[in-house]
Coordinates of C-alpha atoms and ligand atoms in Angstrom, one line a residue:
X1 CA -60.9 -6.7 0.3
X2 CA -60.7 -10.5 0.3
X3 CA -59.3 -10.4 -3.2
X4 CA -56.6 -7.9 -2.3
X5 CA -55.8 -10.2 0.7
X6 CA -55.4 -13.2 -1.6
X7 CA -53.2 -11.2 -4.0
X8 CA -51.2 -10.0 -1.0
X9 CA -50.7 -13.7 0.1
X10 CA -49.6 -14.7 -3.3
X11 CA -47.1 -11.9 -3.3
X12 CA -45.7 -13.0 0.1
X13 CA -45.5 -16.6 -1.1
X14 CA -43.7 -15.5 -4.3
X15 CA -41.4 -13.2 -2.4
X16 CA -40.4 -15.9 0.1
X17 CA -39.8 -18.4 -2.6
X18 CA -37.6 -15.9 -4.3
X19 CA -35.7 -15.3 -1.1
X20 CA -35.2 -19.0 -0.5
X21 CA -33.8 -19.3 -4.1
X22 CA -31.4 -16.5 -3.3
X23 CA -30.2 -18.0 -0.1
X24 CA -29.7 -21.6 -1.1
X25 CA -27.6 -23.4 1.5
X26 CA -24.1 -23.9 0.2
X27 CA -22.4 -27.2 -0.4
X28 CA -19.4 -27.7 1.8
X29 CA -16.0 -29.1 1.0
X30 CA -13.3 -29.3 3.6
X31 CA -9.9 -30.5 2.3
X32 CA -7.6 -31.4 5.1
X33 CA -3.9 -32.4 4.7
X34 CA -1.9 -34.2 7.2
X35 CA 1.3 -32.8 8.9
X36 CA 1.8 -30.2 6.2
X37 CA 4.1 -27.3 7.1
X38 CA 2.8 -23.7 7.4
X39 CA 5.2 -22.6 4.6
X40 CA 4.5 -25.5 2.3
X41 CA 1.9 -23.8 0.2
X42 CA 2.4 -21.1 -2.4
X43 CA 0.0 -18.7 -0.6
X44 CA 2.3 -18.8 2.4
X45 CA 5.5 -18.2 0.4
X46 CA 6.6 -21.8 -0.6
X47 CA 9.2 -21.6 -3.4
X48 CA 10.2 -25.1 -4.2
X49 CA 6.8 -26.8 -4.3
X50 CA 4.3 -25.2 -6.7
X51 CA 0.7 -25.5 -5.3
X52 CA -1.3 -23.5 -7.9
X53 CA -4.6 -25.3 -7.2
X54 CA -4.4 -25.0 -3.4
X55 CA -3.4 -21.4 -4.0
X56 CA -6.6 -20.8 -6.0
X57 CA -8.7 -21.4 -2.9
X58 CA -6.7 -18.6 -1.2
X59 CA -6.6 -16.3 -4.2
X60 CA -10.2 -16.7 -5.1
X61 CA -11.1 -16.5 -1.4
X62 CA -9.3 -15.5 1.8
X63 CA -6.0 -16.7 3.3
X64 CA -5.8 -16.9 7.0
X65 CA -2.4 -15.7 8.1
X66 CA -3.0 -16.8 11.7
X67 CA -5.1 -19.9 11.2
X68 CA -4.9 -22.4 14.1
X69 CA -5.9 -26.0 14.8
X70 CA -6.9 -26.9 18.4
X71 CA -4.1 -29.5 18.9
X72 CA -0.7 -30.2 17.4
X73 CA -1.2 -33.8 16.4
X74 CA -3.8 -35.6 14.2
X75 CA -6.4 -37.3 16.4
X76 CA -7.3 -34.5 18.8
X77 CA -7.1 -31.8 16.1
X78 CA -9.6 -33.7 14.0
X79 CA -11.9 -34.4 17.0
X80 CA -12.0 -30.7 17.6
X81 CA -12.6 -29.8 14.0
X82 CA -15.3 -32.4 13.5
X83 CA -17.3 -31.3 16.6
X84 CA -16.4 -27.6 16.6
X85 CA -15.5 -28.0 20.3
X86 CA -12.3 -28.1 22.2
X87 CA -11.6 -31.9 22.2
X88 CA -10.5 -31.9 25.8
X89 CA -14.1 -31.1 26.8
X90 CA -14.9 -34.7 26.0
X91 CA -11.6 -36.3 27.0
X92 CA -10.0 -36.7 23.5
X93 CA -6.7 -35.6 24.9
X94 CA -4.3 -37.5 22.7
X95 CA -4.3 -40.0 19.8
X96 CA -6.5 -43.0 20.7
X97 CA -5.6 -46.7 20.6
X98 CA -6.2 -48.3 17.1
X99 CA -7.6 -51.4 18.8
X100 CA -10.7 -52.4 16.8
X101 CA -12.1 -54.2 19.8
X102 CA -12.1 -51.2 22.0
X103 CA -15.5 -49.5 22.1
X104 CA -14.2 -46.4 23.9
X105 CA -11.1 -45.5 21.9
X106 CA -12.6 -42.9 19.6
X107 CA -14.7 -39.8 19.3
X108 CA -17.3 -40.2 22.1
X109 CA -20.6 -41.1 20.5
X110 CA -22.4 -38.5 22.7
X111 CA -20.7 -35.7 20.7
X112 CA -22.3 -34.5 17.5
X113 CA -20.1 -34.5 14.4
X114 CA -20.3 -32.0 11.6
X115 CA -21.9 -34.7 9.4
X116 CA -24.6 -35.4 12.0
X117 CA -25.5 -31.8 12.2
X118 CA -25.7 -31.4 8.4
X119 CA -27.9 -34.5 8.1
X120 CA -30.5 -32.4 9.9
X121 CA -30.4 -30.0 7.0
X122 CA -30.7 -32.9 4.5
X123 CA -27.1 -32.8 3.3
X124 CA -25.5 -35.9 1.8
X125 CA -22.2 -36.3 3.6
X126 CA -19.0 -38.0 2.8
X127 CA -15.6 -38.6 4.3
X128 CA -12.9 -39.6 1.9
X129 CA -9.5 -40.4 3.4
X130 CA -8.3 -40.7 6.9
X131 CA -10.8 -41.1 9.8
X132 CA -8.7 -41.6 13.0
X133 CA -11.8 -41.1 15.2
X134 CA -11.9 -44.7 16.4
X135 CA -11.7 -48.1 14.7
X136 CA -14.4 -50.0 16.7
X137 CA -17.7 -50.5 14.9
X138 CA -19.5 -47.9 17.1
X139 CA -17.2 -45.2 15.7
X140 CA -17.4 -46.1 12.1
X141 CA -18.0 -43.0 9.9
X142 CA -21.4 -44.4 8.7
X143 CA -22.4 -44.4 12.4
X144 CA -21.3 -40.8 12.9
X145 CA -23.4 -39.0 10.4
X146 CA -21.6 -39.8 7.1
X147 CA -23.5 -41.3 4.2
X148 CA -20.4 -42.4 2.4
X149 CA -16.9 -43.5 3.5
X150 CA -13.9 -44.2 1.3
X151 CA -10.7 -44.4 3.2
X152 CA -9.1 -46.0 6.2
X153 CA -9.9 -45.9 9.9
X154 CA -6.5 -45.5 11.6
X155 CA -4.0 -42.6 11.8
X156 CA -1.7 -43.3 8.9
X157 CA -1.3 -45.4 5.8
X158 CA 0.9 -46.7 3.0
X159 CA 0.4 -45.1 -0.4
X160 CA 1.2 -47.8 -2.9
X161 CA -1.6 -50.4 -3.7
X162 CA 0.8 -53.3 -3.5
X163 CA 1.5 -52.5 0.2
X164 CA -2.2 -52.8 1.1
X165 CA -2.2 -56.5 1.9
X166 CA -4.4 -56.9 5.1
X167 CA -8.1 -57.3 4.7
X168 CA -8.8 -55.5 8.0
X169 CA -7.4 -54.6 11.4
X170 CA -8.1 -58.0 12.8
X171 CA -5.2 -59.2 10.7
X172 CA -2.7 -56.8 12.3
X173 CA 0.1 -58.7 14.1
X174 CA 2.5 -55.9 14.9
X175 CA 2.6 -52.2 15.7
X176 CA 2.1 -49.9 12.7
X177 CA 0.9 -52.8 10.5
X178 CA -2.4 -51.0 10.3
X179 CA -0.8 -48.9 7.7
X180 CA -1.2 -51.9 5.4
X181 CA -4.9 -52.5 5.5
X182 CA -7.0 -52.3 2.4
X183 CA -9.0 -49.2 1.7
X184 CA -12.6 -49.4 2.8
X185 CA -15.6 -48.3 0.8
X186 CA -18.4 -47.8 3.2
X187 CA -17.9 -51.1 5.2
X188 CA -16.1 -53.4 2.8
X189 CA -12.5 -53.6 1.8
X190 CA -11.8 -52.7 -1.8
X191 CA -8.7 -53.1 -4.1
X192 CA -7.2 -49.9 -5.4
X193 CA -5.0 -49.6 -8.4
X194 CA -3.8 -46.1 -8.0
X195 CA -1.4 -44.2 -5.7
X196 CA -3.5 -43.6 -2.6
X197 CA -3.7 -39.8 -3.0
X198 CA -5.0 -40.2 -6.6
X199 CA -7.5 -42.8 -5.4
X200 CA -8.9 -40.3 -2.9
X201 CA -9.0 -37.6 -5.5
X202 CA -10.9 -39.9 -7.9
X203 CA -13.4 -40.8 -5.2
X204 CA -13.9 -37.1 -4.4
X205 CA -14.7 -36.2 -8.0
X206 CA -17.0 -39.2 -8.3
X207 CA -18.8 -38.2 -5.2
X208 CA -19.3 -34.6 -6.3
X209 CA -20.5 -35.7 -9.8
X210 CA -23.0 -38.1 -8.2
X211 CA -24.5 -35.4 -5.9
X212 CA -25.0 -33.2 -8.9
X213 CA -26.7 -36.0 -10.8
X214 CA -29.0 -36.6 -7.8
X215 CA -29.6 -32.9 -7.3
X216 CA -28.4 -33.3 -3.8
X217 CA -26.9 -30.8 -1.4
X218 CA -23.6 -32.2 -0.1
X219 CA -20.7 -32.0 2.4
X220 CA -17.4 -33.6 1.5
X221 CA -14.6 -34.0 4.1
X222 CA -11.6 -34.8 1.9
X223 CA -9.0 -35.9 4.4
X224 CA -5.8 -36.7 2.5
X225 CA -3.2 -38.5 4.7
X226 CA -0.5 -36.9 2.6
X227 CA 2.0 -35.6 3.3
X228 CA 2.1 -37.7 6.5
X229 CA 4.8 -40.3 6.7
X230 CA 5.7 -42.8 5.3
X231 CA 7.3 -40.7 2.6
X232 CA 6.1 -42.5 -0.5
X233 CA 5.5 -40.9 -3.9
X234 CA 5.0 -42.2 -7.4
X235 CA 7.3 -41.4 -10.3
X236 CA 4.7 -39.2 -11.9
X237 CA 5.0 -36.7 -9.1
X238 CA 8.7 -37.3 -8.2
X239 CA 9.7 -36.4 -11.8
X240 CA 8.3 -32.9 -11.2
X241 CA 11.1 -32.1 -8.8
X242 CA 14.5 -32.8 -10.5
X243 CA 16.0 -29.8 -8.8
X244 CA 15.3 -30.8 -5.2
X245 CA 18.4 -32.8 -4.2
X246 CA 17.4 -33.8 -0.6
X247 CA 15.6 -37.1 -1.1
X248 CA 13.1 -36.6 1.7
X249 CA 12.2 -33.1 0.7
X250 CA 11.8 -34.3 -2.9
X251 CA 9.4 -37.1 -1.9
X252 CA 7.5 -34.7 0.4
X253 CA 7.2 -32.2 -2.5
X254 CA 5.9 -35.0 -4.8
X255 CA 3.3 -36.0 -2.1
X256 CA 2.1 -32.3 -1.8
X257 CA 2.1 -32.0 -5.6
X258 CA -0.3 -35.0 -5.8
X259 CA -2.6 -33.4 -3.3
X260 CA -2.5 -30.2 -5.3
X261 CA -3.5 -32.1 -8.5
X262 CA -6.4 -33.5 -6.5
X263 CA -7.5 -30.1 -5.3
X264 CA -7.3 -29.0 -8.9
X265 CA -9.6 -31.8 -10.0
X266 CA -12.1 -31.0 -7.2
X267 CA -12.1 -27.3 -8.3
X268 CA -12.6 -28.3 -11.9
X269 CA -15.5 -30.5 -11.0
X270 CA -17.2 -27.7 -9.1
X271 CA -16.7 -25.3 -12.0
X272 CA -17.9 -27.8 -14.6
X273 CA -21.1 -28.5 -12.6
X274 CA -21.7 -24.8 -12.1
X275 CA -21.2 -25.0 -8.3
X276 CA -18.5 -22.4 -7.8
X277 CA -20.8 -19.9 -6.1
X278 CA -22.8 -22.5 -4.2
X279 CA -20.0 -24.1 -2.4
X280 CA -17.9 -23.2 0.6
X281 CA -14.4 -24.7 0.2
X282 CA -11.9 -24.8 3.0
X283 CA -8.3 -25.9 2.9
X284 CA -6.2 -26.6 6.0
X285 CA -3.6 -29.0 7.5
X286 CA -4.5 -30.9 10.7
X287 CA -1.3 -29.7 12.5
X288 CA 2.0 -28.2 11.6
X289 CA 4.9 -29.7 9.7
X290 CA 6.4 -32.8 11.4
X291 CA 10.0 -33.6 12.4
X292 CA 10.0 -36.7 10.2
X293 CA 8.5 -35.6 6.8
X294 CA 10.8 -32.8 5.6
X295 CA 8.1 -30.2 5.9
X296 CA 8.7 -26.5 6.4
X297 CA 7.1 -24.3 9.0
X298 CA 8.9 -21.2 7.8
X299 CA 9.7 -18.7 10.5
X300 CA 7.5 -20.5 13.1
X301 CA 9.1 -22.1 16.1
X302 CA 8.5 -25.8 16.7
X303 CA 6.9 -28.7 14.9
X304 CA 4.1 -31.1 15.0
X305 CA 3.5 -32.0 18.7
X306 CA 4.6 -28.5 20.0
X307 CA 2.3 -25.8 21.2
X308 CA 4.7 -23.3 19.7
X309 CA 3.3 -21.8 16.5
X310 CA 5.0 -24.4 14.3
X311 CA 2.8 -27.1 15.9
X312 CA -0.6 -25.4 15.7
X313 CA -0.5 -22.6 13.1
X314 CA -1.3 -24.2 9.7
X315 CA -1.9 -23.4 6.0
X316 CA -5.6 -22.4 6.1
X317 CA -7.8 -20.7 3.4
X318 CA -11.5 -20.4 2.5
X319 CA -13.4 -19.7 -0.7
X320 CA -17.0 -18.8 -1.1
X321 CA -17.4 -17.1 -4.4
X322 CA -19.9 -14.3 -4.5
X323 CA -20.1 -14.1 -0.7
X324 CA -16.6 -13.4 0.7
X325 CA -14.2 -11.1 -1.1
X326 CA -11.4 -12.5 -3.3
X327 CA -7.7 -12.4 -2.9
X328 CA -7.4 -10.9 0.6
X329 CA -5.7 -12.2 3.7
X330 CA -7.3 -12.2 7.1
X331 CA -5.1 -11.1 10.0
X332 CA -6.9 -11.9 13.1
X333 CA -6.4 -15.4 14.6
X334 CA -9.0 -18.0 13.6
X335 CA -9.5 -21.6 14.6
X336 CA -10.3 -24.9 12.9
X337 CA -13.2 -25.0 15.5
X338 CA -14.7 -22.1 13.6
X339 CA -15.5 -24.2 10.5
X340 CA -18.3 -26.0 12.3
X341 CA -19.8 -22.8 13.7
X342 CA -19.6 -21.2 10.2
X343 CA -21.4 -24.2 8.7
X344 CA -24.1 -24.2 11.4
X345 CA -24.8 -20.5 10.8
X346 CA -25.2 -20.9 7.1
X347 CA -27.6 -23.9 7.4
X348 CA -29.6 -22.8 10.4
X349 CA -29.3 -26.2 12.0
X350 CA -30.0 -26.5 15.7
X351 CA -27.2 -27.9 17.7
X352 CA -27.4 -29.7 21.1
X353 CA -27.5 -26.9 23.7
X354 CA -25.7 -29.1 26.1
X355 CA -22.8 -29.2 23.8
X356 CA -22.2 -25.6 22.8
X357 CA -19.7 -24.8 20.1
X358 CA -16.3 -23.2 20.8
X359 CA -15.9 -21.7 17.4
X360 CA -17.6 -18.7 15.8
X361 CA -19.2 -18.0 12.4
X362 CA -16.4 -16.4 10.4
X363 CA -18.5 -15.1 7.5
X364 CA -19.4 -11.7 9.1
X365 CA -15.7 -11.2 9.8
X366 CA -14.7 -12.1 6.3
X367 CA -17.2 -9.9 4.6
X368 CA -16.3 -6.9 6.7
X369 CA -19.6 -6.8 8.4
X370 CA -17.8 -7.3 11.7
X371 CA -14.5 -5.6 12.1
X372 CA -13.7 -7.0 15.5
X373 CA -11.6 -10.1 16.2
X374 CA -13.5 -13.5 16.2
X375 CA -11.8 -14.6 19.4
X376 CA -10.9 -13.0 22.7
X377 CA -8.9 -16.0 23.6
X378 CA -7.7 -19.2 21.9
X379 CA -6.6 -22.1 24.2
X380 CA -4.6 -25.2 23.9
X381 CA -3.8 -28.0 26.3
X382 CA -1.7 -31.1 26.0
X383 CA -2.8 -33.0 29.1
X384 CA -0.4 -35.9 28.7
X385 CA 2.6 -33.5 28.8
X386 CA 1.2 -30.9 31.1
X387 CA 1.6 -28.4 28.3
X388 CA -0.5 -25.3 27.8
X389 CA -0.9 -22.3 25.6
X390 CA -3.3 -19.3 25.4
X391 CA -3.5 -16.6 22.7
X392 CA -5.0 -13.1 23.5
X393 CA -4.5 -10.3 21.0
X394 CA -0.9 -10.4 20.0
X395 CA 0.2 -12.1 23.2
X396 CA 0.7 -15.8 23.7
X397 CA 1.6 -17.6 26.9
X398 CA 3.0 -21.0 26.3
X399 CA 4.5 -23.9 28.4
X400 CA 5.5 -26.4 25.8
X401 CA 6.4 -29.2 28.0
X402 CA 6.2 -30.4 31.6
X403 CA 9.4 -28.7 32.6
X404 CA 8.1 -25.4 31.5
X405 CA 4.9 -25.7 33.5
X406 CA 6.1 -23.6 36.4
X407 CA 7.3 -20.8 34.2
X408 CA 5.3 -20.4 31.0
X409 CA 6.8 -18.0 28.5
X410 CA 5.1 -14.9 27.2
X411 CA 5.6 -13.8 23.6
X412 CA 4.3 -10.9 21.5
X413 CA 3.6 -12.5 18.2
X414 CA 3.2 -9.2 16.3
X415 CA 6.9 -8.5 16.7
X416 CA 8.2 -12.0 17.5
X417 CA 6.5 -14.7 15.4
X418 CA 9.4 -17.1 16.1
X419 CA 8.6 -17.0 19.9
X420 CA 12.2 -16.2 20.9
X421 CA 12.0 -13.4 23.4
X422 CA 10.2 -14.1 26.7
X423 CA 8.5 -11.0 28.0
X424 CA 7.5 -12.4 31.3
X425 CA 9.5 -10.0 33.5
X426 CA 8.4 -6.9 31.4
X427 CA 4.7 -7.8 31.2
X428 CA 4.1 -9.5 34.5
X429 CA 0.4 -8.5 34.7
X430 CA -0.4 -9.9 31.2
X431 CA 1.5 -13.1 32.1
X432 CA -0.6 -13.4 35.3
X433 CA -3.9 -12.6 33.6
X434 CA -3.4 -15.1 30.8
X435 CA -2.4 -17.8 33.2
X436 CA -5.6 -17.1 35.1
X437 CA -7.8 -17.3 32.0
X438 CA -6.2 -20.5 31.0
X439 CA -6.7 -22.0 34.5
X440 CA -10.4 -21.1 34.3
X441 CA -10.8 -22.8 30.9
X442 CA -8.8 -25.8 32.1
X443 CA -11.4 -26.4 34.9
X444 CA -14.0 -27.1 32.2
X445 CA -12.0 -29.9 30.6
X446 CA -12.0 -33.6 31.1
X447 CA -9.3 -36.1 31.7
X448 CA -8.5 -38.6 28.9
X449 CA -11.3 -41.1 28.5
X450 CA -9.6 -43.9 26.4
X451 CA -6.3 -45.8 26.1
X452 CA -3.8 -43.9 24.1
X453 CA -1.9 -45.1 21.0
X454 CA 1.1 -47.0 22.2
X455 CA -0.3 -47.6 25.6
X456 CA -1.6 -51.0 24.6
X457 CA -0.4 -53.9 22.5
X458 CA -3.7 -55.4 21.3
X459 CA -2.1 -56.6 18.0
X460 CA 0.1 -59.1 19.9
X461 CA -3.1 -61.1 20.6
X462 CA -4.0 -61.4 16.9
Ligands
CA1 CA1 -1.4 -34.8 11.4

């Protein structure tokens, strides 16, 4: 009997090892662009800028037709994405001050970032590109769960190496001069020789190769600042667009093309290392196309900064070979907040129960295991402008600016993606119900906890 028990135990042990091998935790790569328009990728119908590599993520995975971010500008959108929580829950209501001496202008340290969560599952984590979650030492990426940082701390940057003349933010003497700081590797400024987007792509490929060499599970947050202004592109990429006459659009196209090359190099590195099936790769923009960068939001109303679709609906796709089906589109609304919840579910990491996630694990919805919609409601708030929006089914209630606050407009996005026909008088009950839902959600939120960008002039003291 004892012998049979031992054999049985061996069998159990063998079987559990086999199961573990079958369910290896995936590597995670999130590629985020900056101010890219909804219609500026091939998988959303872009004609004048080929994006074959970005499209591969969608074609070999799933494209989200209605993929949203939680805010229509950079900082709050990234704070939501990095925590998986509506950023107004912790007072990140707008872009924070860039003042490096300010220890509250950033992502509150009580909040857990995606990188901190993944550290608990022994991931090696990197951010390459734009941080924008605070410039003070307490907010440094290496203090917020990342093992490797290669990029810049503020919200935007020059692209040509010769423009990066300041050693650090303490040398900034006027507004926007933070676009000229040197790139930082971990904590030290470094000289770069390449066009910035290429430098980030190089760093990304190097990071992936090193993880493979070290046999290390990894998460890479590749946060390109392209195609955010300033519109700057190298000849290598500009020369691809002889047929685009508009100079701004041509430069924008070149900047997107550089990102696409980088995505291609990341995908090639994964394939070369045999990691295609062991890696979740997500592509999205941090908000919709902006007024100043010649982007294209297609039929969507509004731009970066707006709570209309053009501000918050973004190019968004996910690939996980062997797990989610290839080449489909997913129709129900999803949120950038879902990325954190999806990752947490795959890695079985415990999150702080006092800071519950607002997103959901998308994998059951993408594999067809769950045919329902991931979200009953999606919410947006722009506290500084008293603007609000809520999405429920096909309906969206939106007050895009202060003047609209008294009379939010109701749209049916299934027949009116351009948000042109206000249905308030026809659908008074839905209007009222959505307003009530939003009011309840709003009660859970905080006021802004830090000085906003443009509210101070710290640089004048330098
Ligand atoms: Ca942005």
